[in-house]
Amino acid sequence: MNKLQGKDFINIGIFTAIYFIVIFAVASIGFIPIFIPLISVIVPLVGGIPMMLFFSKIRKFGMITVSGLLLGIIMLITGMGYWCILTGIVFGLLSDLALKACGYKNYKREILTHGLFSMWVIGAFIPIVVTRADYYQNLLPGYGEEYADTLMSYMPDWILPVLLAASFISGIAGGIIGYRIFKKHFERAGIA
C-alpha cells in the first residue's frame, strides 16, 4: 500500500497545523522590521521540533509535498501571497524524493531533509524582492511609511540567496534539535 490513505492525511493535517501554529507564533517577531530577515532562521530552527516528529512517522511518498501545499495555502489565506504555495510544493516534493531515496530509515538524511524542506519559507520573501515597488505600496496603508522604509532597508535586492542558505542551515540545526527531543520516536520507528 504505497498510496496515501485516511490515516496519512490525518497525520499530515495534524502536523501541518501544529507546525503552522508554532511558526506563526515565532514569525510574529516580524512586526519589528529588523527581525524580518531573521524569520528565515528562527522559523526553521523552531519548526524542526514538530516537523522531525512528523518525519519519524512518514513512510509514504507525497506526505511532505501535501504538507508543503497546505502550508502555502494557509500562508496565502493569512495574507502572505501565493509564492509560498509554489515553494511549499517544490521543497515538499524535493524533500519527499530525499526521504524516499533513503527508504525512510535514516535519521541523518531526515535531518538534512528538514533543512531542504525549510527552504519553503523563501516564498514569504520573494514578493519583497521581485515585486518590490508594489510590495512597498501595499505596506503603506497598514504599516506606514517609516515601517515600510525600514523594512526595505533590511531587505536589499540581493538578499534571497542569503535567506535561502540561512533557512537550509537553520533547518538542519532545527532538525538536530527535533531529532534529539524525539530520539525515542525515531528508535521505535526503526530509523537509524
Coordinates of N, CA and C in Angstrom, one line a residue:
M1 N 0.8 -1.2 0.0 CA 0.0 0.0 0.0 C 0.9 1.3 0.0
N2 N 1.2 1.8 -1.2 CA 2.0 2.9 -1.2 C 1.2 4.2 -1.4
K3 N -0.1 4.1 -1.6 CA -0.9 5.3 -1.8 C -1.3 5.9 -0.4
L4 N -1.4 7.2 -0.4 CA -1.8 7.9 0.8 C -3.2 7.5 1.2
Q5 N -3.4 7.2 2.5 CA -4.8 6.9 2.9 C -5.2 7.8 4.0
G6 N -6.4 7.6 4.5 CA -7.0 8.5 5.5 C -6.1 8.8 6.7
K7 N -5.5 7.8 7.3 CA -4.6 7.9 8.4 C -3.4 8.9 8.0
D8 N -2.9 8.7 6.8 CA -1.8 9.6 6.4 C -2.2 11.0 6.3
F9 N -3.4 11.3 5.7 CA -4.0 12.6 5.6 C -4.2 13.2 7.0
I10 N -4.7 12.4 7.9 CA -4.9 12.9 9.3 C -3.6 13.3 9.9
N11 N -2.5 12.5 9.8 CA -1.2 12.9 10.3 C -0.7 14.2 9.6
I12 N -0.9 14.2 8.3 CA -0.4 15.4 7.6 C -1.1 16.7 8.1
G13 N -2.5 16.6 8.3 CA -3.2 17.7 8.8 C -2.8 18.1 10.2
I14 N -2.7 17.1 11.1 CA -2.3 17.4 12.4 C -1.0 18.1 12.5
F15 N 0.0 17.5 11.9 CA 1.4 18.0 12.0 C 1.5 19.3 11.2
T16 N 0.8 19.5 10.1 CA 0.9 20.8 9.4 C 0.3 21.9 10.3
A17 N -0.8 21.6 11.0 CA -1.5 22.6 11.9 C -0.6 22.9 13.0
I18 N 0.1 21.9 13.7 CA 1.0 22.2 14.8 C 2.2 23.0 14.3
Y19 N 2.7 22.6 13.2 CA 3.9 23.3 12.6 C 3.5 24.8 12.3
F20 N 2.3 25.0 11.7 CA 1.9 26.4 11.4 C 1.7 27.2 12.7
I21 N 1.1 26.6 13.7 CA 0.9 27.4 14.9 C 2.2 27.8 15.6
V22 N 3.2 26.9 15.6 CA 4.5 27.1 16.1 C 5.2 28.2 15.3
I23 N 5.2 28.1 14.0 CA 6.0 29.1 13.2 C 5.2 30.4 13.1
F24 N 3.9 30.4 13.2 CA 3.2 31.7 13.2 C 3.5 32.4 14.5
A25 N 3.6 31.8 15.6 CA 3.9 32.4 16.9 C 5.3 33.0 16.8
V26 N 6.2 32.3 16.3 CA 7.6 32.7 16.2 C 7.7 33.9 15.1
A27 N 7.0 33.7 14.0 CA 7.1 34.7 13.0 C 6.5 36.1 13.3
S28 N 5.8 36.1 14.4 CA 5.2 37.4 14.9 C 6.3 38.4 15.2
I29 N 7.5 38.0 15.4 CA 8.6 39.0 15.6 C 8.7 39.9 14.4
G30 N 8.2 39.5 13.3 CA 8.3 40.3 12.0 C 7.6 41.6 12.1
F31 N 6.8 41.9 13.2 CA 6.2 43.2 13.3 C 7.3 44.2 13.6
I32 N 8.5 43.8 13.9 CA 9.7 44.7 14.1 C 10.5 44.4 12.9
P33 N 10.7 45.4 12.0 CA 11.3 45.3 10.7 C 12.7 44.6 10.7
I34 N 13.5 44.9 11.7 CA 14.9 44.3 11.8 C 14.8 42.8 11.9
F35 N 13.7 42.2 12.4 CA 13.6 40.8 12.6 C 13.1 40.0 11.4
I36 N 12.6 40.8 10.4 CA 12.0 40.1 9.2 C 13.0 39.1 8.5
P37 N 14.3 39.5 8.3 CA 15.2 38.6 7.7 C 15.5 37.4 8.6
L38 N 15.4 37.6 9.9 CA 15.7 36.5 10.9 C 14.6 35.5 10.9
I39 N 13.5 35.8 10.4 CA 12.4 34.8 10.3 C 12.9 33.5 9.5
S40 N 13.7 33.8 8.5 CA 14.3 32.6 7.7 C 15.2 31.7 8.5
V41 N 15.6 32.2 9.7 CA 16.5 31.4 10.6 C 15.7 30.8 11.7
I42 N 14.8 31.7 12.3 CA 14.1 31.3 13.5 C 13.0 30.2 13.2
V43 N 12.3 30.4 12.1 CA 11.2 29.5 11.8 C 11.7 28.1 11.5
P44 N 12.8 27.9 10.7 CA 13.2 26.5 10.5 C 13.8 25.9 11.8
L45 N 14.4 26.8 12.6 CA 15.0 26.3 13.9 C 14.0 25.8 14.8
V46 N 12.9 26.5 15.1 CA 11.9 26.1 16.0 C 10.9 25.1 15.3
G47 N 10.7 25.3 14.0 CA 9.8 24.4 13.3 C 10.4 23.0 13.2
G48 N 11.7 22.8 13.4 CA 12.3 21.5 13.4 C 11.7 20.6 14.4
I49 N 11.2 21.1 15.5 CA 10.8 20.3 16.6 C 9.5 19.5 16.2
P50 N 8.4 20.2 15.8 CA 7.3 19.3 15.4 C 7.5 18.6 14.0
M51 N 8.3 19.2 13.1 CA 8.5 18.5 11.8 C 9.3 17.2 11.9
M52 N 10.2 17.2 12.8 CA 11.0 15.9 13.0 C 10.2 14.8 13.5
L53 N 9.2 15.2 14.4 CA 8.3 14.1 14.9 C 7.4 13.6 13.7
F54 N 7.0 14.6 12.9 CA 6.2 14.2 11.7 C 7.1 13.3 10.8
F55 N 8.3 13.7 10.6 CA 9.2 12.9 9.7 C 9.4 11.5 10.2
S56 N 9.4 11.3 11.5 CA 9.5 9.9 12.1 C 8.3 9.1 11.8
K57 N 7.2 9.7 11.3 CA 6.0 8.9 11.0 C 5.8 8.7 9.5
I58 N 6.6 9.4 8.7 CA 6.4 9.3 7.3 C 7.0 8.0 6.7
R59 N 6.2 7.3 6.0 CA 6.6 6.1 5.3 C 6.1 6.0 3.8
K60 N 5.4 7.1 3.4 CA 4.9 7.1 2.1 C 5.2 8.4 1.3
F61 N 5.5 8.3 0.1 CA 5.8 9.4 -0.8 C 4.6 10.3 -0.9
G62 N 4.9 11.6 -0.8 CA 3.8 12.6 -1.0 C 3.4 13.3 0.3
M63 N 3.7 12.8 1.4 CA 3.2 13.4 2.6 C 3.8 14.8 2.9
I64 N 5.1 14.9 2.6 CA 5.7 16.3 2.8 C 5.2 17.2 1.7
T65 N 5.0 16.8 0.5 CA 4.5 17.6 -0.6 C 3.1 18.2 -0.2
V66 N 2.3 17.3 0.3 CA 0.9 17.7 0.7 C 1.0 18.7 1.8
S67 N 1.9 18.5 2.8 CA 2.1 19.4 3.9 C 2.6 20.8 3.4
G68 N 3.5 20.7 2.4 CA 4.0 22.0 1.9 C 2.9 22.8 1.1
L69 N 2.1 22.0 0.4 CA 1.0 22.7 -0.3 C 0.0 23.3 0.7
L70 N -0.3 22.6 1.8 CA -1.2 23.1 2.8 C -0.6 24.3 3.5
L71 N 0.7 24.3 3.8 CA 1.3 25.5 4.4 C 1.2 26.7 3.4
G72 N 1.4 26.4 2.1 CA 1.3 27.5 1.2 C -0.1 28.1 1.1
I73 N -1.1 27.2 1.1 CA -2.5 27.7 1.1 C -2.8 28.5 2.4
I74 N -2.3 28.0 3.5 CA -2.5 28.7 4.8 C -1.8 30.1 4.7
M75 N -0.6 30.1 4.2 CA 0.1 31.4 4.1 C -0.6 32.4 3.2
L76 N -1.2 31.8 2.1 CA -2.0 32.7 1.2 C -3.2 33.3 1.9
I77 N -3.9 32.4 2.6 CA -5.1 32.9 3.4 C -4.7 33.9 4.4
T78 N -3.6 33.8 5.0 CA -3.1 34.7 6.1 C -2.5 36.0 5.5
G79 N -2.5 36.1 4.2 CA -2.0 37.3 3.5 C -0.6 37.4 3.1
M80 N 0.1 36.2 3.0 CA 1.5 36.2 2.6 C 1.7 36.0 1.1
G81 N 0.6 35.9 0.4 CA 0.7 35.8 -1.1 C 0.8 34.4 -1.5
Y82 N 0.9 34.2 -2.8 CA 0.8 32.9 -3.4 C 2.2 32.2 -3.6
W83 N 3.3 32.9 -3.4 CA 4.6 32.3 -3.6 C 4.8 31.1 -2.7
C84 N 4.3 31.2 -1.5 CA 4.5 30.1 -0.5 C 3.9 28.8 -1.0
I85 N 2.8 28.9 -1.8 CA 2.2 27.6 -2.4 C 3.3 27.0 -3.3
L86 N 3.9 27.8 -4.2 CA 4.9 27.3 -5.1 C 6.1 26.7 -4.4
T87 N 6.6 27.5 -3.4 CA 7.8 27.0 -2.7 C 7.5 25.8 -1.8
G88 N 6.3 25.8 -1.2 CA 5.9 24.7 -0.4 C 5.8 23.4 -1.2
I89 N 5.3 23.5 -2.4 CA 5.2 22.3 -3.3 C 6.6 21.9 -3.8
V90 N 7.4 22.8 -4.2 CA 8.7 22.5 -4.7 C 9.6 21.9 -3.7
F91 N 9.7 22.5 -2.5 CA 10.6 22.0 -1.5 C 10.0 20.8 -0.8
G92 N 8.7 20.7 -0.8 CA 8.0 19.5 -0.3 C 8.3 18.3 -1.1
L93 N 8.2 18.5 -2.4 CA 8.5 17.4 -3.4 C 9.9 17.0 -3.3
L94 N 10.8 17.9 -3.3 CA 12.3 17.6 -3.2 C 12.5 16.8 -1.9
S95 N 11.8 17.2 -0.8 CA 12.0 16.5 0.5 C 11.4 15.1 0.4
D96 N 10.3 14.9 -0.2 CA 9.7 13.6 -0.4 C 10.7 12.7 -1.2
L97 N 11.3 13.3 -2.2 CA 12.3 12.5 -3.0 C 13.5 12.1 -2.2
A98 N 14.0 13.0 -1.3 CA 15.1 12.7 -0.5 C 14.8 11.6 0.5
L99 N 13.6 11.7 1.1 CA 13.3 10.6 2.1 C 13.0 9.3 1.5
K100 N 12.4 9.3 0.3 CA 12.2 8.1 -0.4 C 13.5 7.4 -0.8
A101 N 14.5 8.2 -1.2 CA 15.8 7.7 -1.6 C 16.5 7.0 -0.5
C102 N 16.2 7.3 0.8 CA 16.9 6.6 1.9 C 15.9 5.6 2.5
G103 N 14.8 5.4 1.9 CA 13.9 4.3 2.4 C 13.2 4.7 3.7
Y104 N 13.2 6.0 4.0 CA 12.5 6.5 5.3 C 13.2 5.9 6.5
K105 N 14.4 5.5 6.4 CA 15.1 4.8 7.6 C 16.4 5.4 7.9
N106 N 16.7 6.7 7.7 CA 18.0 7.3 8.0 C 17.8 8.6 8.7
Y107 N 18.0 8.7 10.0 CA 17.8 9.9 10.7 C 18.6 11.1 10.2
K108 N 19.9 10.8 9.8 CA 20.8 11.8 9.3 C 20.2 12.4 8.0
R109 N 19.7 11.6 7.2 CA 19.0 12.1 5.9 C 17.8 12.9 6.3
E110 N 17.1 12.5 7.3 CA 15.9 13.2 7.7 C 16.2 14.6 8.2
I111 N 17.3 14.7 8.9 CA 17.7 16.0 9.4 C 18.1 16.9 8.2
L112 N 18.8 16.3 7.3 CA 19.1 17.1 6.1 C 17.9 17.5 5.3
T113 N 16.9 16.5 5.3 CA 15.7 16.8 4.6 C 14.9 17.9 5.2
H114 N 15.0 18.0 6.5 CA 14.3 19.1 7.2 C 14.9 20.4 6.7
G115 N 16.3 20.5 6.6 CA 16.9 21.7 6.0 C 16.4 22.0 4.7
L116 N 16.2 21.0 3.8 CA 15.7 21.2 2.5 C 14.3 21.7 2.5
F117 N 13.4 21.0 3.3 CA 12.0 21.4 3.4 C 11.9 22.9 3.9
S118 N 12.8 23.2 4.9 CA 12.7 24.6 5.5 C 12.9 25.7 4.5
M119 N 13.4 25.4 3.3 CA 13.7 26.4 2.3 C 12.4 27.0 1.7
W120 N 11.2 26.3 2.0 CA 9.9 26.8 1.5 C 9.7 28.2 2.0
V121 N 10.2 28.6 3.2 CA 9.9 29.9 3.8 C 10.4 31.1 2.9
I122 N 11.2 30.8 1.9 CA 11.7 31.8 1.0 C 10.5 32.4 0.2
G123 N 9.4 31.7 0.1 CA 8.2 32.2 -0.6 C 7.6 33.4 0.0
A124 N 7.8 33.5 1.3 CA 7.3 34.7 2.0 C 8.1 36.0 1.7
F125 N 9.4 35.8 1.2 CA 10.3 36.9 1.0 C 10.3 37.3 -0.5
I126 N 9.9 36.4 -1.4 CA 10.0 36.7 -2.8 C 9.3 37.9 -3.2
P127 N 8.1 38.2 -2.7 CA 7.4 39.4 -3.1 C 8.2 40.7 -2.7
I128 N 8.9 40.7 -1.6 CA 9.6 41.8 -1.2 C 10.7 42.2 -2.2
V129 N 11.3 41.2 -2.8 CA 12.4 41.5 -3.8 C 11.8 41.6 -5.2
V130 N 11.0 40.6 -5.6 CA 10.6 40.5 -7.0 C 9.6 41.6 -7.4
T131 N 8.7 41.9 -6.5 CA 7.7 43.0 -6.8 C 7.9 44.1 -5.7
R132 N 9.1 44.5 -5.6 CA 9.5 45.5 -4.6 C 8.6 46.7 -4.5
A133 N 8.4 47.4 -5.6 CA 7.6 48.7 -5.6 C 6.2 48.4 -5.2
D134 N 5.6 47.4 -5.7 CA 4.2 47.1 -5.4 C 4.1 46.7 -3.9
Y135 N 5.1 45.9 -3.4 CA 5.1 45.4 -2.0 C 5.2 46.6 -1.1
Y136 N 6.0 47.6 -1.5 CA 6.2 48.8 -0.7 C 4.9 49.6 -0.6
Q137 N 4.2 49.7 -1.7 CA 3.0 50.5 -1.8 C 1.9 49.8 -1.0
N138 N 1.9 48.4 -1.0 CA 0.9 47.7 -0.2 C 1.2 47.8 1.3
L139 N 2.4 48.0 1.7 CA 2.7 48.2 3.1 C 2.2 49.5 3.7
L140 N 2.2 50.5 2.9 CA 2.0 51.9 3.4 C 0.6 52.1 4.1
P141 N -0.5 51.6 3.6 CA -1.8 51.8 4.3 C -1.8 51.2 5.7
G142 N -1.3 50.0 5.8 CA -1.4 49.3 7.1 C -0.3 49.5 8.1
Y143 N 0.9 49.8 7.6 CA 2.1 49.9 8.5 C 2.7 51.3 8.5
G144 N 2.5 52.1 7.5 CA 3.0 53.4 7.5 C 4.4 53.5 6.8
E145 N 4.8 54.7 6.4 CA 6.0 54.9 5.6 C 7.3 54.6 6.4
E146 N 7.3 54.9 7.7 CA 8.5 54.6 8.5 C 8.8 53.1 8.5
Y147 N 7.8 52.3 8.8 CA 7.9 50.8 8.8 C 8.3 50.3 7.4
A148 N 7.7 50.8 6.4 CA 7.9 50.3 5.0 C 9.4 50.7 4.6
D149 N 9.8 51.9 4.9 CA 11.2 52.3 4.6 C 12.2 51.4 5.3
T150 N 11.9 51.2 6.6 CA 12.9 50.4 7.4 C 12.9 49.0 7.0
L151 N 11.8 48.4 6.7 CA 11.8 47.0 6.2 C 12.6 46.9 4.9
M152 N 12.3 47.8 3.9 CA 13.0 47.8 2.7 C 14.5 47.9 2.8
S153 N 15.0 48.7 3.8 CA 16.4 48.9 4.1 C 17.0 47.6 4.6
Y154 N 16.2 46.7 5.3 CA 16.8 45.5 5.8 C 16.6 44.3 4.8
M155 N 15.9 44.6 3.7 CA 15.7 43.5 2.7 C 16.2 44.0 1.3
P156 N 17.5 44.1 1.1 CA 18.0 44.5 -0.2 C 17.7 43.5 -1.3
D157 N 17.9 44.0 -2.6 CA 17.6 43.1 -3.7 C 18.4 41.8 -3.7
W158 N 19.5 41.7 -3.2 CA 20.4 40.6 -3.2 C 20.2 39.6 -2.1
I159 N 19.2 39.8 -1.3 CA 19.1 39.0 0.0 C 18.5 37.6 -0.2
L160 N 17.7 37.3 -1.3 CA 17.1 36.0 -1.4 C 18.0 34.8 -1.3
P161 N 19.2 34.8 -2.0 CA 20.1 33.6 -1.8 C 20.6 33.5 -0.4
V162 N 20.8 34.6 0.3 CA 21.3 34.6 1.7 C 20.2 34.0 2.6
L163 N 19.0 34.4 2.4 CA 17.9 33.8 3.2 C 17.6 32.4 2.9
L164 N 17.8 32.0 1.6 CA 17.6 30.6 1.3 C 18.7 29.7 2.0
A165 N 19.9 30.2 1.9 CA 21.0 29.4 2.6 C 20.8 29.4 4.1
A166 N 20.4 30.5 4.7 CA 20.1 30.6 6.1 C 19.0 29.7 6.5
S167 N 18.0 29.6 5.7 CA 16.9 28.7 6.1 C 17.3 27.2 6.0
F168 N 18.2 26.9 5.0 CA 18.7 25.5 4.9 C 19.5 25.1 6.1
I169 N 20.5 26.0 6.5 CA 21.4 25.7 7.6 C 20.6 25.7 8.9
S170 N 19.7 26.6 9.1 CA 18.9 26.7 10.3 C 18.0 25.5 10.4
G171 N 17.5 25.0 9.2 CA 16.6 23.8 9.1 C 17.4 22.6 9.6
I172 N 18.6 22.5 9.2 CA 19.5 21.4 9.7 C 19.6 21.4 11.2
A173 N 19.9 22.6 11.7 CA 20.0 22.8 13.2 C 18.7 22.5 13.9
G174 N 17.6 22.9 13.3 CA 16.3 22.6 13.9 C 16.0 21.1 13.8
G175 N 16.4 20.5 12.7 CA 16.3 19.0 12.6 C 17.0 18.3 13.6
I176 N 18.2 18.7 13.9 CA 19.0 18.1 15.0 C 18.3 18.3 16.4
I177 N 17.8 19.5 16.6 CA 17.1 19.7 17.9 C 15.9 18.8 18.0
G178 N 15.1 18.8 16.9 CA 13.9 17.9 16.9 C 14.2 16.4 17.0
Y179 N 15.3 16.0 16.4 CA 15.7 14.6 16.5 C 16.1 14.3 17.9
R180 N 16.9 15.1 18.5 CA 17.3 14.9 19.9 C 16.1 14.8 20.9
I181 N 15.2 15.7 20.7 CA 14.0 15.7 21.5 C 13.2 14.4 21.3
F182 N 13.0 14.0 20.1 CA 12.2 12.9 19.8 C 12.9 11.6 19.4
K183 N 14.1 11.5 19.9 CA 15.0 10.4 19.6 C 14.3 9.0 19.8
K184 N 13.6 8.9 20.9 CA 12.9 7.6 21.2 C 11.9 7.3 20.1
H185 N 11.2 8.3 19.5 CA 10.3 8.0 18.5 C 11.0 7.5 17.2
F186 N 12.2 8.0 16.9 CA 12.9 7.5 15.8 C 13.4 6.1 16.0
E187 N 13.8 5.8 17.3 CA 14.3 4.5 17.6 C 13.2 3.5 17.5
R188 N 12.0 3.8 18.0 CA 10.8 3.0 17.9 C 10.4 2.7 16.5
A189 N 10.6 3.7 15.6 CA 10.2 3.6 14.2 C 11.3 2.9 13.4
G190 N 12.4 2.5 14.0 CA 13.5 1.8 13.4 C 14.3 2.7 12.4
I191 N 14.4 3.9 12.8 CA 15.1 4.9 11.9 C 16.5 5.1 12.5
A192 N 17.5 4.5 11.9 CA 18.9 4.6 12.4 C 19.7 5.6 11.6

